[in-house]
Short mmCIF file of C-alpha atoms and ligand atoms in Angstrom, two decimals:
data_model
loop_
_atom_site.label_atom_id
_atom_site.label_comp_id
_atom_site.label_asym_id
_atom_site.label_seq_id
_atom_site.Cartn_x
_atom_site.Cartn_y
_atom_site.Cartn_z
CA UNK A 1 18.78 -4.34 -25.71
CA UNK A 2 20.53 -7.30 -26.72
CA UNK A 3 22.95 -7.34 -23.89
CA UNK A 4 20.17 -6.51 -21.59
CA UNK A 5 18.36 -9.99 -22.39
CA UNK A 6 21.74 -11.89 -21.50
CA UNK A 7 22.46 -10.77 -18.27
CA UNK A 8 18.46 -11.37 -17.29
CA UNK A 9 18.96 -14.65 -18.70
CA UNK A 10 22.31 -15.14 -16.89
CA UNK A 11 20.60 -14.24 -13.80
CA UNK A 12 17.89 -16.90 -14.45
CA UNK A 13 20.96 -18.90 -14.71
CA UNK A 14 22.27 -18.09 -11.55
CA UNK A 15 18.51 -18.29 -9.79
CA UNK A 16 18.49 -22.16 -10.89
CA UNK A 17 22.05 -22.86 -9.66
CA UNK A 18 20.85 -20.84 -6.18
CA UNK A 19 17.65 -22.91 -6.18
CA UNK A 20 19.54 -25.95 -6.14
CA UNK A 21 21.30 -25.13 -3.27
CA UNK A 22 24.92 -23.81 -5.45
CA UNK A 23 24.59 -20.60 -3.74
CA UNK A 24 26.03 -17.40 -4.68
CA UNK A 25 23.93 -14.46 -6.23
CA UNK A 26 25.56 -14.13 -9.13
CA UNK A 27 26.98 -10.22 -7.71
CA UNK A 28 28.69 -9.31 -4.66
CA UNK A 29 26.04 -6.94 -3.38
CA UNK A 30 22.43 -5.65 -4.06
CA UNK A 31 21.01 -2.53 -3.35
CA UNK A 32 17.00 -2.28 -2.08
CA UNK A 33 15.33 0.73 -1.87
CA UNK A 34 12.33 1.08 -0.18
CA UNK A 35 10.08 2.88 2.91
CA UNK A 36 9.90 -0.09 5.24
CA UNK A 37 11.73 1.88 8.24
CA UNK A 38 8.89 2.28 10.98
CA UNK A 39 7.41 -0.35 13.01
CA UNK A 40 5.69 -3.45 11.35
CA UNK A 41 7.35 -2.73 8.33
CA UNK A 42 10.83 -2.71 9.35
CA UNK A 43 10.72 -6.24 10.85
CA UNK A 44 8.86 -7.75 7.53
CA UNK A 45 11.67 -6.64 5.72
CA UNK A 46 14.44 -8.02 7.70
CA UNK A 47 12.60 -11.44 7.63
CA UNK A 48 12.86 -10.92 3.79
CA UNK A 49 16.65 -9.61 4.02
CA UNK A 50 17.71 -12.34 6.42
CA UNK A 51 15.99 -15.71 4.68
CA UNK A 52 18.15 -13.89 1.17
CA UNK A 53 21.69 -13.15 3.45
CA UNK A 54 21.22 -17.16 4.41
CA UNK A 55 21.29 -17.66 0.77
CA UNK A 56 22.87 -16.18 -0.77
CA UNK A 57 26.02 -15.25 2.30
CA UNK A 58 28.76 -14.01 -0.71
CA UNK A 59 26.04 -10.73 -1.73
CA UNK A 60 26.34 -7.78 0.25
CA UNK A 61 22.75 -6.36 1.24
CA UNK A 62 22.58 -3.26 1.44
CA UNK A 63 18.80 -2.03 2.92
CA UNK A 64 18.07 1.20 1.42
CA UNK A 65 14.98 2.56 2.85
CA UNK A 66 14.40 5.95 3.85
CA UNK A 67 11.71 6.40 6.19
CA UNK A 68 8.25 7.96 5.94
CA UNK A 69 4.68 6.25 5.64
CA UNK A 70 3.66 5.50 2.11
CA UNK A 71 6.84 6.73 1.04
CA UNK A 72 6.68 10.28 1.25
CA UNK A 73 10.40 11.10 1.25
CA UNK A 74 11.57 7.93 -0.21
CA UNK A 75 9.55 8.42 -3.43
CA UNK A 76 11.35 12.49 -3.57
CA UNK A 77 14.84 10.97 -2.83
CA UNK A 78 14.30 7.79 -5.35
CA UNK A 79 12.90 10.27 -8.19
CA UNK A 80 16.03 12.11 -7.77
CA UNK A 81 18.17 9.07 -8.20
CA UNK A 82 15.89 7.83 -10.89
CA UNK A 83 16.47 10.58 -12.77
CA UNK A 84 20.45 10.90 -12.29
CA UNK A 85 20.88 7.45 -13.51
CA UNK A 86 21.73 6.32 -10.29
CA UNK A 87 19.14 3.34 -9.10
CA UNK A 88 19.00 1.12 -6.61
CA UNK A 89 19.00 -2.49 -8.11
CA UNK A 90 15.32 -3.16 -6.94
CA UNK A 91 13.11 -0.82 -5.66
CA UNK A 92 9.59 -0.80 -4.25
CA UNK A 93 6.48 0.29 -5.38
CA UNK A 94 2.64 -0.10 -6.40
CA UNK A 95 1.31 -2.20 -8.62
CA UNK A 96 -1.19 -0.20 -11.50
CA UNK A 97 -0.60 3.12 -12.42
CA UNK A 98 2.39 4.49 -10.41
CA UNK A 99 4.35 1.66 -11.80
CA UNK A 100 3.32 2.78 -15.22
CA UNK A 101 4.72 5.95 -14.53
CA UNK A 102 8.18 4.74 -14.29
CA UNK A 103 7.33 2.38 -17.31
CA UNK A 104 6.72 5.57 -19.24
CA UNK A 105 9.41 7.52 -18.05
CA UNK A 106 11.78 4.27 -19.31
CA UNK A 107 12.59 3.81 -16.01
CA UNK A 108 12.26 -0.29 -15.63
CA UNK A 109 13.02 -3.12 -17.24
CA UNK A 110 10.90 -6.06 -18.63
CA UNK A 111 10.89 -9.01 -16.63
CA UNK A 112 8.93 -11.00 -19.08
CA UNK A 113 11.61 -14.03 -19.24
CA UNK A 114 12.35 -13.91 -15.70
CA UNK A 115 8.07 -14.49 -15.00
CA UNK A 116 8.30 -17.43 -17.31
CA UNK A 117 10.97 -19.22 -15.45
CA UNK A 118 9.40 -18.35 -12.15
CA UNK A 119 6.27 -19.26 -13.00
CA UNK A 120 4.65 -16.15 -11.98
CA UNK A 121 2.27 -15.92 -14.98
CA UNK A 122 0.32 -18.83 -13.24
CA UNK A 123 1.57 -17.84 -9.41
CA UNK A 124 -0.71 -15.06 -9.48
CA UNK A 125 -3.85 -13.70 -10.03
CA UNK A 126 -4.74 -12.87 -13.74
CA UNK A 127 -5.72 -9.51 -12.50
CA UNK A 128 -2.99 -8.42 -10.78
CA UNK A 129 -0.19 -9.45 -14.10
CA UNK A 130 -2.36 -6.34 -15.71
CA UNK A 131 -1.51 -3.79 -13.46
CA UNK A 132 1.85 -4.78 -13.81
CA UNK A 133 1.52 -5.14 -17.55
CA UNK A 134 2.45 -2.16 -20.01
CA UNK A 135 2.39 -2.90 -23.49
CA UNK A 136 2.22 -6.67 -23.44
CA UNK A 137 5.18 -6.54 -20.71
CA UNK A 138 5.52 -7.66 -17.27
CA UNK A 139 7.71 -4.46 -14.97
CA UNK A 140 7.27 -5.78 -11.28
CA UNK A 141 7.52 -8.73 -8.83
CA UNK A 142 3.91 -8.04 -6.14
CA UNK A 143 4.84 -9.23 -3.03
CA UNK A 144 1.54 -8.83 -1.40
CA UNK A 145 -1.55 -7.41 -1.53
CA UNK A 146 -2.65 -4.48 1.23
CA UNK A 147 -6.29 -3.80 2.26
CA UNK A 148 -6.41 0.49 2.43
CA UNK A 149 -10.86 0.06 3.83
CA UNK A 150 -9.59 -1.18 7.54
CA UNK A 151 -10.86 1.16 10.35
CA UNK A 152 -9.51 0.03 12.90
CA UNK A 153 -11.39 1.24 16.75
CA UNK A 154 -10.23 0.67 20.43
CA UNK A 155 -13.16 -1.44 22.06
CA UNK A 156 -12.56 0.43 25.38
CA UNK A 157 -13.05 3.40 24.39
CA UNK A 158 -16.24 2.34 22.26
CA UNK A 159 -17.43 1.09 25.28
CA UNK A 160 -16.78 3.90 27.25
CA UNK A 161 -18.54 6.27 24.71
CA UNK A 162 -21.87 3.55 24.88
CA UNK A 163 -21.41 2.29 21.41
CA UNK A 164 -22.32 -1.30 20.90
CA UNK A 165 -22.86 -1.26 17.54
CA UNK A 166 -20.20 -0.47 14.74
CA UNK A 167 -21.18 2.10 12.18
CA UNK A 168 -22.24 0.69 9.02
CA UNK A 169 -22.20 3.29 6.60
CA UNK A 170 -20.82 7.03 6.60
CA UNK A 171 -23.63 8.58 8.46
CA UNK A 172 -23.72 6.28 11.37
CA UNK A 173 -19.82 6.70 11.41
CA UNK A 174 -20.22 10.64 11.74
CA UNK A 175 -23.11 9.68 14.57
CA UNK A 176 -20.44 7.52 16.50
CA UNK A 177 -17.36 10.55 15.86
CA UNK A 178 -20.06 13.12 17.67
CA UNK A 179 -20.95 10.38 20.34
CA UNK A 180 -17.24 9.61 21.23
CA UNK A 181 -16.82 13.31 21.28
CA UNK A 182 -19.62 14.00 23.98
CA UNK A 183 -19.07 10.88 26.27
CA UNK A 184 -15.15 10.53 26.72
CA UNK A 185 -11.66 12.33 26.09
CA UNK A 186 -10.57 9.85 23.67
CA UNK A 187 -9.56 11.64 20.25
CA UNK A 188 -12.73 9.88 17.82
CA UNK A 189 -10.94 9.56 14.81
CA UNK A 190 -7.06 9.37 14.57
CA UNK A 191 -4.60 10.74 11.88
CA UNK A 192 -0.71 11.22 11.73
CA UNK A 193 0.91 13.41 8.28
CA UNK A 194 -1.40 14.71 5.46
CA UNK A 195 -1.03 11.38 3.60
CA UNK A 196 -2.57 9.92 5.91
CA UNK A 197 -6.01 12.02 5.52
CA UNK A 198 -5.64 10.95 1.86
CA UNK A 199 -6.06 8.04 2.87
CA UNK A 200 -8.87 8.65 4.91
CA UNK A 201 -10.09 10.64 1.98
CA UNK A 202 -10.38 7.35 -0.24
CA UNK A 203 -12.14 5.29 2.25
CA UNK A 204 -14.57 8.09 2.53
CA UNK A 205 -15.11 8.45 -1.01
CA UNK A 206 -15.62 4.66 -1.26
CA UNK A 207 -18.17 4.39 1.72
CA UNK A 208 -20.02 7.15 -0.11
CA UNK A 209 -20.46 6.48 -3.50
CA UNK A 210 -19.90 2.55 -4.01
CA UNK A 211 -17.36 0.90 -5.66
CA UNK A 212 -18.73 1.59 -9.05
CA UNK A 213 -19.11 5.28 -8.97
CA UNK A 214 -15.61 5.28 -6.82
CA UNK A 215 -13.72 3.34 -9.05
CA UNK A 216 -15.64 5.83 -12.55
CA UNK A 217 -14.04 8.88 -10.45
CA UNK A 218 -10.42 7.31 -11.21
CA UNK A 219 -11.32 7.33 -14.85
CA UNK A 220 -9.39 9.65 -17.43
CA UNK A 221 -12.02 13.07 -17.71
CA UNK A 222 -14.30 11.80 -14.46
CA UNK A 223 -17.25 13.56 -13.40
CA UNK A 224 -16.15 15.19 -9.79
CA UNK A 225 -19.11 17.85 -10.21
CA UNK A 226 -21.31 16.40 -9.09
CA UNK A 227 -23.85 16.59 -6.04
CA UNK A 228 -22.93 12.34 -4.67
CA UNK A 229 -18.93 13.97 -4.63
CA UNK A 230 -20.38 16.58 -2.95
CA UNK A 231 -22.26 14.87 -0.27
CA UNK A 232 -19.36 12.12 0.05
CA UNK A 233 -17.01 15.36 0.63
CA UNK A 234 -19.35 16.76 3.39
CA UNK A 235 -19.10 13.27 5.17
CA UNK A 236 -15.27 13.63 4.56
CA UNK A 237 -15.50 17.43 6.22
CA UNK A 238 -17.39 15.93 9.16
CA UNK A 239 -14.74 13.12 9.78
CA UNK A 240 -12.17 15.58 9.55
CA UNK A 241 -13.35 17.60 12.29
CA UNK A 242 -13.36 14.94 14.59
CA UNK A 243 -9.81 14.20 14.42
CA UNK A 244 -6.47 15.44 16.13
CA UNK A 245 -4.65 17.99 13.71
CA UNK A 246 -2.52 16.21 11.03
CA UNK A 247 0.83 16.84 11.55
CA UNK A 248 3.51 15.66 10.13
CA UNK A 249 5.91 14.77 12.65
CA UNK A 250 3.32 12.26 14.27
CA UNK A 251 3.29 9.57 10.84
CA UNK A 252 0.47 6.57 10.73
CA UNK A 253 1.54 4.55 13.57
CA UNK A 254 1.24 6.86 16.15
CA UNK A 255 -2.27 7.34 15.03
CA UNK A 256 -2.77 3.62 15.01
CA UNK A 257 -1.32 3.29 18.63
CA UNK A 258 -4.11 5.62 20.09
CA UNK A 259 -6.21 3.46 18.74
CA UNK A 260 -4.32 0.21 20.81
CA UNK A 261 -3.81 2.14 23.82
CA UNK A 262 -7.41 3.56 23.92
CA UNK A 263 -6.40 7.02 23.36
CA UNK A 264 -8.61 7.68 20.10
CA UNK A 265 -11.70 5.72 18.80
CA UNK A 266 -10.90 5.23 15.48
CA UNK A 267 -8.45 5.08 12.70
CA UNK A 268 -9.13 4.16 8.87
CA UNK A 269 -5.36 2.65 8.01
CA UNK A 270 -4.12 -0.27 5.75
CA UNK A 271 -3.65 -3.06 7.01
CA UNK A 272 -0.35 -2.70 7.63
CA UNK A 273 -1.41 -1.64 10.81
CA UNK A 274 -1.99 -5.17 11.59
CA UNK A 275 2.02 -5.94 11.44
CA UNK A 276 2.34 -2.75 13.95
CA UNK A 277 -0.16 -3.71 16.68
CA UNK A 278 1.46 -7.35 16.86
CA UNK A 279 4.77 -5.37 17.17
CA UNK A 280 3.52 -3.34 19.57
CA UNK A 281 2.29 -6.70 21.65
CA UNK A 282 -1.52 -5.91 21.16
CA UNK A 283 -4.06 -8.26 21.99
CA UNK A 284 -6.72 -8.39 18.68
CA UNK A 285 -10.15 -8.36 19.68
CA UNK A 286 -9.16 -6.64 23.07
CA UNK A 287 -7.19 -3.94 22.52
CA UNK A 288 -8.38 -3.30 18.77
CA UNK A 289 -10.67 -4.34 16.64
CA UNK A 290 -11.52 -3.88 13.31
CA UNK A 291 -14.17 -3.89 10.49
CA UNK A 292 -14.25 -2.77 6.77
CA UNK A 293 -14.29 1.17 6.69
CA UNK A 294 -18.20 2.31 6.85
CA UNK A 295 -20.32 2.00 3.61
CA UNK A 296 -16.98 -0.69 1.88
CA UNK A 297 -18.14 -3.89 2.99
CA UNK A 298 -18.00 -6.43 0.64
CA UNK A 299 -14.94 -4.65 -1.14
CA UNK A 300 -11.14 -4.88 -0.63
CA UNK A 301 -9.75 -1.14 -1.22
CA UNK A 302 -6.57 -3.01 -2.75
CA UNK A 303 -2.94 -2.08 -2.86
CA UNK A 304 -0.29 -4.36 -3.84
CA UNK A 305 3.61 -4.18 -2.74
CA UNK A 306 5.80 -4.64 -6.28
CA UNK A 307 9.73 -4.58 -6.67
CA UNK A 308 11.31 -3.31 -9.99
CA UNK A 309 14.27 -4.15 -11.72
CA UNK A 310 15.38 -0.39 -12.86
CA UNK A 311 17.21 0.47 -16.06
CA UNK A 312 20.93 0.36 -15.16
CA UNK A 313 20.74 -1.46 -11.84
CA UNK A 314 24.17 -1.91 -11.15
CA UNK A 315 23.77 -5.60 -9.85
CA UNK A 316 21.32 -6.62 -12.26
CA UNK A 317 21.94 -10.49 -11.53
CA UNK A 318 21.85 -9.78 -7.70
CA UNK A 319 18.56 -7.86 -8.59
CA UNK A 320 16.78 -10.86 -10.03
CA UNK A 321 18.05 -13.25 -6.91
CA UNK A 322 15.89 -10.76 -4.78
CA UNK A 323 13.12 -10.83 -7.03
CA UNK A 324 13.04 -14.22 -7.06
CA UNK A 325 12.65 -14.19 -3.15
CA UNK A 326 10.19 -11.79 -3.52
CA UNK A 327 8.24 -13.72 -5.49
CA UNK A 328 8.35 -17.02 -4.27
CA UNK A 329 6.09 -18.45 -2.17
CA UNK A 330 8.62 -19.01 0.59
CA UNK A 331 9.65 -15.06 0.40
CA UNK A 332 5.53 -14.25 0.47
CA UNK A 333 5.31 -16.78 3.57
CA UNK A 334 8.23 -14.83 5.38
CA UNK A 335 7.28 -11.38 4.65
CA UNK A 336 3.34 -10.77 4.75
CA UNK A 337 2.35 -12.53 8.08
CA UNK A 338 4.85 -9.62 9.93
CA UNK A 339 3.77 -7.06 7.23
CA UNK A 340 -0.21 -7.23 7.67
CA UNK A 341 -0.54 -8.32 4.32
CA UNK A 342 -1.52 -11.12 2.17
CA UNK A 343 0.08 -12.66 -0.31
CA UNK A 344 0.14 -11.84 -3.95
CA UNK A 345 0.40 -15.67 -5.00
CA UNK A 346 -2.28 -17.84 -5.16
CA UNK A 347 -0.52 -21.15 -3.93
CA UNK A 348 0.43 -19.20 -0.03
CA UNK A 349 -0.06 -21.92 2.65
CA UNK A 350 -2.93 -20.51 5.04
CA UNK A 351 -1.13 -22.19 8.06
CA UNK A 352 1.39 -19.20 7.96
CA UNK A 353 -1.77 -16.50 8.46
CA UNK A 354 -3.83 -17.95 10.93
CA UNK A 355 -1.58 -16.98 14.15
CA UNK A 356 -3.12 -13.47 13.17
CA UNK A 357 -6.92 -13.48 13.36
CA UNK A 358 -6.97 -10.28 10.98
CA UNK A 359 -5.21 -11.98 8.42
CA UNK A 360 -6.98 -15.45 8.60
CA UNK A 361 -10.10 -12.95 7.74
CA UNK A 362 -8.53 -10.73 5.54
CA UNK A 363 -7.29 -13.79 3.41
CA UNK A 364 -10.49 -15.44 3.64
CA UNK A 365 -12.28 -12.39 2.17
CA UNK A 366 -9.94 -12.10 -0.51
CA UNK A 367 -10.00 -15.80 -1.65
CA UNK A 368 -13.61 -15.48 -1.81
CA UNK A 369 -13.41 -12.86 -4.46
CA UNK A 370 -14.63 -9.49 -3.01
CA UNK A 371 -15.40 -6.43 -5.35
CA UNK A 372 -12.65 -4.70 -5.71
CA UNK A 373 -11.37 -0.95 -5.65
CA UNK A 374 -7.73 0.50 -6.70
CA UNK A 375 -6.41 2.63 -3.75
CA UNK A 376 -5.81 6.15 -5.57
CA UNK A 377 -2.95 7.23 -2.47
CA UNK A 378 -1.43 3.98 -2.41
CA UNK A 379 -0.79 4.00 -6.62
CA UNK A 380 -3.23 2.15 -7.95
CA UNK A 381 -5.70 4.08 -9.99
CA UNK A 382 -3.99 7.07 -10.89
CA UNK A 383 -0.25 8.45 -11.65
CA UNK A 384 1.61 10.66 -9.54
CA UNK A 385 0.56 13.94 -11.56
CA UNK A 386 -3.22 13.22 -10.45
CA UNK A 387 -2.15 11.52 -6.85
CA UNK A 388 -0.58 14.94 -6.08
CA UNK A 389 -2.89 17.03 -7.01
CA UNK A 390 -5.57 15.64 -4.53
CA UNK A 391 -3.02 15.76 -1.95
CA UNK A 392 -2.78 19.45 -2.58
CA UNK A 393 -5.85 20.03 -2.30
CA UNK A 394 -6.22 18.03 0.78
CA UNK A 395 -3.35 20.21 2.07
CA UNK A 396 -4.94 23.20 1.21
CA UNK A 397 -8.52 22.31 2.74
CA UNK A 398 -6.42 20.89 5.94
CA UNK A 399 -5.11 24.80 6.28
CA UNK A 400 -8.48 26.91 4.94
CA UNK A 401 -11.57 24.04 5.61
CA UNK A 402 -12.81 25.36 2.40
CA UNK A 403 -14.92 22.38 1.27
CA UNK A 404 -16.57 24.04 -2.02
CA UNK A 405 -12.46 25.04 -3.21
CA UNK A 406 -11.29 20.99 -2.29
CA UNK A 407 -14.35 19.78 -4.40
CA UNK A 408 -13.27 22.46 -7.46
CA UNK A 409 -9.77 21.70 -7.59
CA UNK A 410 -10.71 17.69 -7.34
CA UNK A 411 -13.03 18.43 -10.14
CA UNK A 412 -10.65 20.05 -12.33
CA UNK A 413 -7.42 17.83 -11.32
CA UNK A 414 -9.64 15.15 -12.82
CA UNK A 415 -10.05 16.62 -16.00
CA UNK A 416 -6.58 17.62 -17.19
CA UNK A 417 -4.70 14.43 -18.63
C1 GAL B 1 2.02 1.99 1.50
C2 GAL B 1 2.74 0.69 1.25
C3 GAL B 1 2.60 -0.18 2.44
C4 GAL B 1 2.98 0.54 3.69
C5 GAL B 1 2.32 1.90 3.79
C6 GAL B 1 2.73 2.71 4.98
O1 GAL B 1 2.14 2.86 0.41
O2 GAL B 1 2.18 0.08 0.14
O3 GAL B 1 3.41 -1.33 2.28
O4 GAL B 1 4.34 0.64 3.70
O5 GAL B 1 2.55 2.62 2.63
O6 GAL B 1 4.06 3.04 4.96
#
């Protein structure tokens, strides 16, 4: 323990000599596991990789990613390493309760210190430190924070179906699915791989219930049993029947694509669609648009991007340059505007978000201090032992339709803790 506090304090040591322009990393290379492969995310993260090669030119980066949305594969391969004592020297994950996970499983190390030097106690908000806190400790540098309530709709194909209003809450949405059905060939509402009708699945539940009863169902022993999970999962068994089939070689940004080239209606995606559609050259307001997911206006269904410093990182002082990046608000100012996200910090300049009229909103919304709602897929309210459990029984629905069986295994994956 001892010699753990040294080296993060010789790392500090090393961050001030980089900050004033000494250079060096203080190790010759660092190691960054993430999922940030696919379009959108791919180019944040070389923005992020390239500003910290120009810094720091004597540390090898090597860009560990493994690709899959929401970090299907990466999390299986990372867990593996993880649990082999082999980590990365920084990896990515979610602020909240899959972070505390890894806490538990003494996975990470404090970064207490290295928040005091960086000034990331006052950087960012006081709600976010506790879902990165565990036991009066800080575990993770948030880069950003993700909006999961987007759905995202092609305006030509709205048009085309005779919809000039958007659907407000989960009935009208369901109205608008069977509409776009009848009037045009356009797929109404479009998914990629399972995960992505959990996601789809959270929205729903949101729209639904509120943010209140939402947000109770995340709690340890929640109610599922009850007729408003019921009703919110018939709304969820009407939306799925107006999509293409899941499948998992087709992953979130093909689904969002339809939606830009006016080959499906809708799609309920974070906002890291944004990042994609300026990727893929798309002109907001023409060929998308978007609007909180039906029934969730008024509250951001919040994720937040957070790198780790793992037990036995090889390069721990290399580790803590990167965080530093990370957390800075130069590193935000790189990163988020390509990613579709906001910044974590409070201090981001606005000039850097308003080239993208989604994100001049989005940040808008979120400075103004909207309700707010932990995204279950995307880590926030619940561990991975509870996460995977609905996405069995997602799976398992997906293959049978059996909407009574999804609502009785939600029920009792909610009560065992
Ligand atoms: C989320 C992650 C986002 C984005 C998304 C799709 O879990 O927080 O940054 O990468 O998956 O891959």
């Amino acid at each position: 323990m001892r010699a753990r506090r040294w080296s993060v304090a010789a790392g500090a040591l090393c961050l001030v000599l980089v900050a004033s322009g000494c250079g060096g990393g203080g190790g010759d290379r660092v190691e960054v596991f993430s999922w940030w492969t696919g379009g959108g995310e791919e180019a944040a993260l070389n923005a992020l990789i390239e500003r910290f090669e120009a810094e720091n030119p004597d540390v090898e980066f090597v860009n560990a990613a493994v690709a899959g949305g929401s970090g299907t594969n990466a999390r299986a391969v990372l867990e593996g390493r993880l649990q082999s004592h082999d980590p990365p020297d920084s990896f990515q994950g979610h602020a909240g309760a899959e972070l505390q996970d890894y806490i538990e499983r003494g996975y990470l190390s404090p970064l207490d210190d290295f928040f005091q030097e960086q000034g990331l106690y006052d950087a960012l908000p006081e709600r976010l430190v506790e879902q990165i806190t565990y036991d009066g400790s800080v575990y993770s540098v948030p880069v950003n924070i993700h909006r999961s309530n987007v759905m995202w709709y092609s305006p030509a194909v709205l048009e085309e179906a005779g919809i000039d209003a958007l659907p407000q809450n989960p009935e009208e949405l369901v109205e608008a699915l069977e509409t776009v059905a009848e009037e045009t060939d356009a797929v109404p509402m479009a998914v990629g791989a399972q995960w992505t009708v959990d996601h789809l699945l959270e929205s729903v539940l949101l729209g639904s219930l509120g943010t209140d009863a939402y947000n109770a169902l995340w709690e340890p022993g929640a109610d599922w049993d009850t007729p408003g999970v019921a009703a919110a999962l018939a709304t969820f068994d009407q939306v799925v029947e107006h999509t293409q089939e899941a499948s998992a070689t087709e992953d979130w940004q093909e689904a969002a694509r339809r939606v830009a080239d006016g080959e499906a209606a809708f799609n309920i995606m974070g906002d890291w669609a944004a990042g994609y559609f300026d990727e893929l050259g798309a002109v907001p307001g023409e060929d998308y648009g978007w609007v909180a997911s039906p029934g969730t206006e008024g509250t951001y269904l919040w994720l937040s991007d957070s790198f780790t410093l793992p037990v036995g990182a090889p390069n721990e002082e290399a580790a803590l340059t990167w965080l530093a990046l990370v957390g800075s608000r130069e590193g935000q100012d790189v990163f988020n505007p390509l990613k579709g996200s906001i910044p974590a910090r409070e201090d981001a300049d606005p000039a850097e978000y308003a080239d993208s009229p989604y994100l001049e909103s989005a940040l808008a919304e979120w400075q103004a201090g909207p309700e707010l709602a932990g995204s279950f897929w995307h880590g926030v309210t619940v561990g991975d032992r509870w996460r995977n459990d609905v996405d069995t029984a997602v799976g398992l629905y997906l293959g049978d339709g059996d909407l009574k069986a999804l609502q009785n295994t939600l029920v009792r994956a909610a009560r065992v803790e």
